[in-house]
XYZ file of C-alpha atoms in Angstrom:
406
model
C 141.596 102.340 101.575
C 140.181 98.963 100.578
C 136.485 98.200 100.257
C 136.619 96.135 103.411
C 137.888 99.142 105.330
C 134.973 101.276 104.172
C 132.168 99.140 105.610
C 130.917 98.281 109.032
C 128.260 95.996 110.385
C 124.704 97.386 110.349
C 124.399 96.927 114.115
C 127.419 99.180 114.706
C 125.475 102.383 115.198
C 125.545 105.226 117.682
C 123.414 106.138 120.653
C 121.568 109.216 119.382
C 117.834 109.089 119.995
C 115.278 109.381 117.209
C 114.300 112.840 118.450
C 117.906 114.067 118.562
C 118.408 112.813 114.997
C 115.245 114.609 113.894
C 116.604 117.846 115.386
C 119.888 117.352 113.542
C 118.064 116.865 110.233
C 116.122 120.105 110.755
C 119.302 121.896 111.823
C 121.116 120.762 108.673
C 118.309 121.595 106.236
C 116.631 124.719 107.616
C 119.539 127.121 107.952
C 120.411 130.638 106.892
C 118.982 129.902 103.427
C 115.534 130.265 105.006
C 115.895 134.036 104.796
C 116.279 134.035 100.991
C 113.044 132.138 100.322
C 110.655 135.132 100.227
C 112.689 136.412 97.284
C 112.442 132.961 95.703
C 108.647 133.293 95.801
C 108.915 136.845 94.463
C 110.940 135.511 91.518
C 108.391 132.805 90.700
C 105.116 134.226 91.966
C 102.607 132.368 94.135
C 102.832 129.340 91.837
C 106.377 128.728 93.056
C 104.987 127.608 96.428
C 104.224 124.293 94.723
C 107.994 123.837 94.325
C 108.281 123.503 98.108
C 105.896 120.546 98.149
C 107.623 118.792 95.272
C 111.125 119.459 96.608
C 110.167 118.277 100.105
C 108.771 115.016 98.717
C 111.801 114.607 96.449
C 114.266 115.231 99.295
C 112.514 112.719 101.565
C 112.549 110.118 98.791
C 116.177 110.639 97.739
C 117.313 110.670 101.387
C 115.656 107.280 101.810
C 117.368 106.011 98.646
C 120.735 107.366 99.781
C 120.676 105.467 103.076
C 119.314 102.376 101.313
C 122.422 102.452 99.099
C 124.579 102.092 102.219
C 123.081 98.620 102.763
C 123.512 97.326 99.201
C 125.855 94.568 100.457
C 124.417 91.800 102.571
C 125.493 92.092 106.217
C 127.588 95.207 105.608
C 127.051 98.953 105.719
C 128.972 101.330 103.501
C 130.166 104.226 105.596
C 130.626 107.265 103.376
C 129.017 109.144 100.523
C 131.982 108.258 98.296
C 131.515 104.530 99.046
C 128.109 104.713 97.365
C 129.682 106.244 94.273
C 132.292 103.489 94.132
C 129.782 100.686 94.693
C 127.727 102.065 91.808
C 130.303 103.217 89.254
C 133.740 102.144 90.462
C 136.648 104.501 91.081
C 135.223 107.209 88.801
C 132.031 107.176 90.854
C 134.026 107.457 94.083
C 136.025 110.472 92.908
C 132.967 112.293 91.557
C 131.008 111.613 94.752
C 133.955 112.882 96.791
C 134.142 116.053 94.711
C 130.495 116.928 95.316
C 130.664 115.811 98.947
C 133.650 118.031 99.674
C 132.127 120.960 97.795
C 129.088 120.949 100.090
C 130.873 119.960 103.310
C 133.520 122.701 103.002
C 131.691 125.516 101.205
C 128.812 125.618 103.689
C 130.979 126.038 106.831
C 133.117 128.621 105.009
C 130.021 130.680 104.271
C 128.873 130.161 107.871
C 132.145 131.606 109.189
C 131.762 134.558 106.827
C 128.119 135.093 107.866
C 129.050 134.998 111.549
C 131.391 137.922 111.062
C 128.918 139.834 108.901
C 125.933 139.292 111.232
C 127.689 140.181 114.483
C 129.381 143.166 112.824
C 125.997 144.423 111.544
C 124.338 143.806 114.914
C 126.771 145.988 116.860
C 126.549 148.680 114.209
C 122.753 148.764 114.583
C 122.913 148.809 118.390
C 125.707 151.346 118.879
C 125.798 153.195 115.579
C 129.465 152.391 115.131
C 131.783 149.498 114.397
C 132.862 147.178 117.224
C 135.863 145.271 115.872
C 135.929 144.370 112.177
C 133.924 141.795 110.223
C 137.115 139.770 109.786
C 137.798 139.627 113.531
C 134.221 138.550 114.261
C 134.609 135.798 111.661
C 137.743 134.579 113.438
C 135.934 134.607 116.795
C 133.079 132.646 115.239
C 135.547 130.115 113.823
C 137.023 129.553 117.301
C 133.525 128.880 118.669
C 132.861 126.414 115.836
C 136.169 124.663 116.484
C 135.383 123.758 120.108
C 132.592 121.180 119.501
C 134.105 120.159 116.157
C 137.476 119.313 117.693
C 136.277 117.802 120.956
C 133.333 115.746 119.635
C 134.716 112.882 117.579
C 131.576 111.891 115.643
C 128.036 113.115 115.027
C 126.959 110.964 117.957
C 128.563 113.473 120.302
C 127.318 116.609 118.518
C 123.727 115.353 118.145
C 122.387 117.718 120.802
C 123.642 120.713 118.835
C 120.568 120.203 116.674
C 118.252 121.372 119.429
C 119.899 124.808 119.504
C 119.897 125.155 115.741
C 116.254 124.111 115.416
C 115.159 126.393 118.252
C 116.940 129.413 116.803
C 115.449 128.818 113.345
C 111.928 128.460 114.796
C 112.278 131.752 116.671
C 113.621 133.515 113.564
C 110.654 132.296 111.532
C 108.234 133.542 114.178
C 109.926 136.921 114.484
C 109.976 137.493 110.714
C 106.317 136.482 110.390
C 105.117 138.711 113.244
C 107.574 141.600 113.318
C 107.553 142.037 109.547
C 103.796 142.611 109.619
C 104.065 145.336 112.243
C 105.943 147.716 109.978
C 104.899 146.970 106.408
C 106.062 149.756 104.089
C 103.509 152.291 102.865
C 103.971 151.125 99.271
C 103.864 147.349 99.311
C 105.482 145.549 96.399
C 103.437 143.746 93.788
C 102.562 140.061 94.194
C 101.825 137.929 91.131
C 100.395 134.467 90.468
C 103.362 133.465 88.309
C 106.503 135.098 86.887
C 107.635 133.067 83.885
C 110.909 134.914 83.225
C 112.511 134.035 86.557
C 110.604 130.857 87.464
C 113.741 128.752 86.949
C 115.729 130.942 89.334
C 112.986 130.525 91.921
C 113.199 126.754 91.596
C 116.993 126.843 91.970
C 116.858 128.846 95.227
C 114.168 126.578 96.695
C 116.076 123.445 95.683
C 119.228 124.655 97.450
C 117.221 125.269 100.636
C 117.001 121.503 101.104
C 120.770 120.931 101.061
C 122.785 118.837 103.494
C 122.224 115.348 102.107
C 125.966 114.588 102.202
C 125.818 114.611 106.015
C 123.012 112.051 106.193
C 125.153 108.867 106.112
C 126.926 110.047 109.267
C 123.693 111.300 110.845
C 122.048 107.904 110.254
C 125.155 106.163 111.630
C 124.728 108.109 114.875
C 121.219 106.692 115.455
C 120.396 104.141 118.107
C 117.463 102.966 115.953
C 118.507 103.353 112.287
C 115.347 101.589 111.080
C 113.475 104.800 111.930
C 115.575 106.832 109.449
C 112.943 107.277 106.729
C 110.354 108.487 109.234
C 112.858 110.790 110.901
C 114.007 112.423 107.674
C 110.366 112.751 106.573
C 109.429 114.606 109.743
C 112.590 116.724 109.541
C 111.905 117.754 105.938
C 108.235 118.426 106.770
C 109.197 120.666 109.704
C 111.664 122.584 107.539
C 108.990 123.003 104.861
C 106.554 124.456 107.415
C 109.244 126.977 108.400
C 109.799 127.771 104.718
C 106.097 128.308 104.022
C 105.667 130.672 106.966
C 108.659 132.841 106.046
C 107.965 132.790 102.297
C 104.256 133.565 102.437
C 104.441 136.296 105.059
C 107.539 137.860 103.505
C 105.969 137.968 100.050
C 102.683 139.350 101.411
C 104.478 142.065 103.375
C 107.014 143.190 100.764
C 105.958 141.688 97.412
C 108.514 141.926 94.624
C 110.521 144.501 96.620
C 111.657 141.913 99.194
C 115.416 141.697 99.648
C 117.476 138.561 98.979
C 117.944 138.426 102.757
C 114.556 139.325 104.218
C 116.228 140.721 107.350
C 117.307 143.695 105.235
C 113.643 144.403 104.467
C 112.789 144.548 108.187
C 113.263 147.668 110.349
C 116.879 147.706 111.515
C 116.305 147.846 115.272
C 116.741 145.684 118.357
C 114.463 142.948 117.031
C 116.513 142.717 113.830
C 119.630 142.354 115.977
C 118.031 139.455 117.865
C 117.258 137.747 114.553
C 120.805 138.316 113.290
C 122.219 136.757 116.442
C 119.824 133.799 116.334
C 120.812 133.058 112.749
C 124.432 133.327 113.874
C 123.716 130.799 116.622
C 122.245 128.457 114.038
C 125.245 128.589 111.706
C 127.630 128.150 114.639
C 125.976 124.852 115.608
C 125.326 123.653 112.027
C 128.928 124.116 110.877
C 130.390 121.347 113.128
C 127.863 118.873 111.678
C 129.008 119.578 108.104
C 132.667 119.588 109.135
C 132.385 116.316 111.057
C 131.059 114.634 107.918
C 134.182 115.719 106.026
C 136.691 115.122 108.848
C 135.544 111.593 109.629
C 136.325 110.469 106.096
C 139.768 112.101 106.100
C 140.653 110.667 109.503
C 139.705 107.216 108.301
C 141.985 107.610 105.271
C 144.850 108.989 107.403
C 144.401 106.302 110.081
C 143.755 108.825 112.832
C 142.115 106.212 115.045
C 142.412 105.003 118.628
C 143.271 101.507 117.379
C 146.204 102.830 115.354
C 147.506 105.606 117.652
C 146.157 104.993 121.123
C 143.641 107.292 122.879
C 145.924 110.178 123.902
C 147.865 110.499 120.647
C 144.683 110.035 118.591
C 142.970 112.843 120.508
C 145.910 115.227 120.051
C 146.338 114.499 116.327
C 142.588 114.728 115.731
C 142.331 118.115 117.458
C 145.303 119.482 115.501
C 143.952 118.103 112.219
C 140.494 119.567 112.745
C 141.947 122.874 113.896
C 143.933 123.058 110.647
C 140.714 122.564 108.664
C 138.988 125.423 110.490
C 142.037 127.677 110.059
C 142.075 127.113 106.297
C 138.332 127.765 105.972
C 138.657 130.892 108.108
C 141.434 132.226 105.887
C 139.146 131.664 102.898
C 136.217 133.384 104.649
C 138.369 136.386 105.545
C 140.567 136.879 102.493
C 139.007 135.256 99.393
C 137.308 137.886 97.187
C 133.771 137.178 95.949
C 133.517 134.337 98.464
C 129.708 134.124 98.406
C 129.697 133.942 94.611
C 132.382 131.256 94.582
C 130.699 129.099 97.206
C 127.332 129.782 95.582
C 128.616 128.323 92.338
C 129.935 125.247 94.144
C 126.615 124.892 95.949
C 124.580 125.303 92.758
C 126.314 122.317 91.204
C 127.052 120.142 94.232
C 123.730 120.534 96.072
C 121.633 119.549 93.070
C 123.927 116.600 92.405
C 123.890 115.331 96.002
C 120.214 116.031 96.759
C 118.495 114.980 93.541
C 120.757 113.252 91.030
C 123.338 110.999 92.738
C 120.961 109.148 95.122
C 118.630 108.231 92.255
C 121.181 107.116 89.676
C 123.161 105.178 92.289
C 120.114 103.443 93.778
C 118.755 102.459 90.376
C 122.218 101.243 89.367
C 122.596 99.140 92.528
C 119.039 97.768 92.800
C 117.764 97.943 89.220
C 114.519 99.265 87.768
C 112.270 96.324 88.458
C 110.289 95.442 91.595
C 109.533 99.066 92.369
C 106.259 100.807 93.111
C 104.419 101.948 89.983
C 105.009 105.622 90.837
C 108.754 105.415 91.501
C 110.168 105.522 87.972
C 108.125 108.556 86.765
C 108.762 110.332 90.086
C 112.496 109.615 89.851
C 112.585 110.979 86.291
C 110.769 114.137 87.424
C 113.293 114.596 90.248
C 116.198 114.215 87.829
C 114.679 116.865 85.548
C 114.235 119.246 88.490
C 117.802 118.555 89.592
C 119.200 119.395 86.166
C 117.094 122.565 85.917
C 118.153 123.647 89.396
C 121.789 123.021 88.549
C 121.612 124.986 85.281
C 119.621 127.960 86.562
C 121.570 128.104 89.824
C 124.849 128.177 87.912
C 123.587 130.815 85.461
C 122.232 133.037 88.253
C 125.452 132.784 90.270
C 127.594 133.735 87.299
C 125.206 136.533 86.316
C 125.322 138.044 89.834
C 129.022 137.357 90.451
C 130.486 139.755 92.987
C 127.213 141.545 93.761
C-alpha cells in the first residue's frame, strides 16, 4: 500500500454525532477492567488514587496528540495507527506500530469472548446450582453475537450506537457494586493503608491498563461528523470513565480492604444481584468487541482491496462478511483452546497498552512537530508520561509473568 493510499481528505468523515462518539470512547475505555481496580488500590493504598488523576490527564493529552499526528500532512489525513508510525520513523515505525496495534485489537476481543463464556457459565451455576452448557459453548455463542454487528456494520460509523449499551451497562455495574457491596460487608473487613510501597508499581500498572483502547481512536475520530470536537469528546469520555473508576475503587477498598478479590464480583455475595452484574459486564464486552475488531478489520480490508470500488457492492459485502467471520472463528478457537489465555493476553496487553497509550503518541508527535512552539508545561508533562509508561510496561510484564497460569 502506498502512502497516497493511506490518506484521505480531512473533510471525508462519518456521520456519528458528538454524543455517540463520546459514548463509544467510554465504552472502549471503561470495560471489564473496571472490576479489577479495587485490588489496584489495595496494592497501592489510598495514595494510588492519585494515579487515576494523572493517568486520566495523560490519556486525554496523548489521545489529542495521536489524532493530531493524523493531520501532519497539509490537506491530508492519515488513516491508521500504523500510518503514524511510518510518517514518524519510516517502515520500521510502521511495523512496530502495527505490532502493538494488532496486539491490543486482537487480544482484547479474545479475552472478551473468553469472559462471555465464563460469566454466563457462572451466572447459570449461581441461579440453578448446576452447569447449563459448558464455558466453551457459551464462549462460542458469545462469539456469534459479536459477529453479527461486526460483520454487518462496515465501519465504526455504523456501530457507533453500540456505545450507548456499553456505557449504560458499565454505569449500572458501578452503581450495583457501590450499593450492593455495602449491604453485606464481611464481619472482618480487610485493612486499608495510606500507601503500600512494595506493590505500588503493580497498582500503577493495573490502573494504566484500565485506560486502554487508544488504537481504536483514529477510526472513532474518523466516524465523527464534527472531528474538531475530538479533544473535548475524549476529555469528557476519559473523565466519565475516571468517575466510574473512583466510585468502584473507593467503595470496594472501603468494603473489603486488602482482602478484595482481583475481580470484585467474587467478593460480593453470589446471588441474583451478582448474576445481574455478570450479565451486564457480558453485555458490555459483547458490544465493545466489535469496536476493537472493526479497527483491525478496516486496515486489513484496505490492504486486501476488499472495497466496493474494487469488487462491487454485492461481492464486497460477501467477501467482507466471510473475512470478518474468519477473524472471529480464529479468536474463538484461541479463547476456547489456548491454555493460560488470560496470562498470554495479559502479557501482550502489558506491553502493547503502555506503548499505544503513553509512549507512541508522544514520541511520534514530537518527532513530527518538533519540541519548539509548545506550551511551557508540555515537555515536562510528556517526560513524566513516558516514565509512567515505562514503569507500567515493566511492572505489568513482571506481574503477568509472576502470576502466569493463576
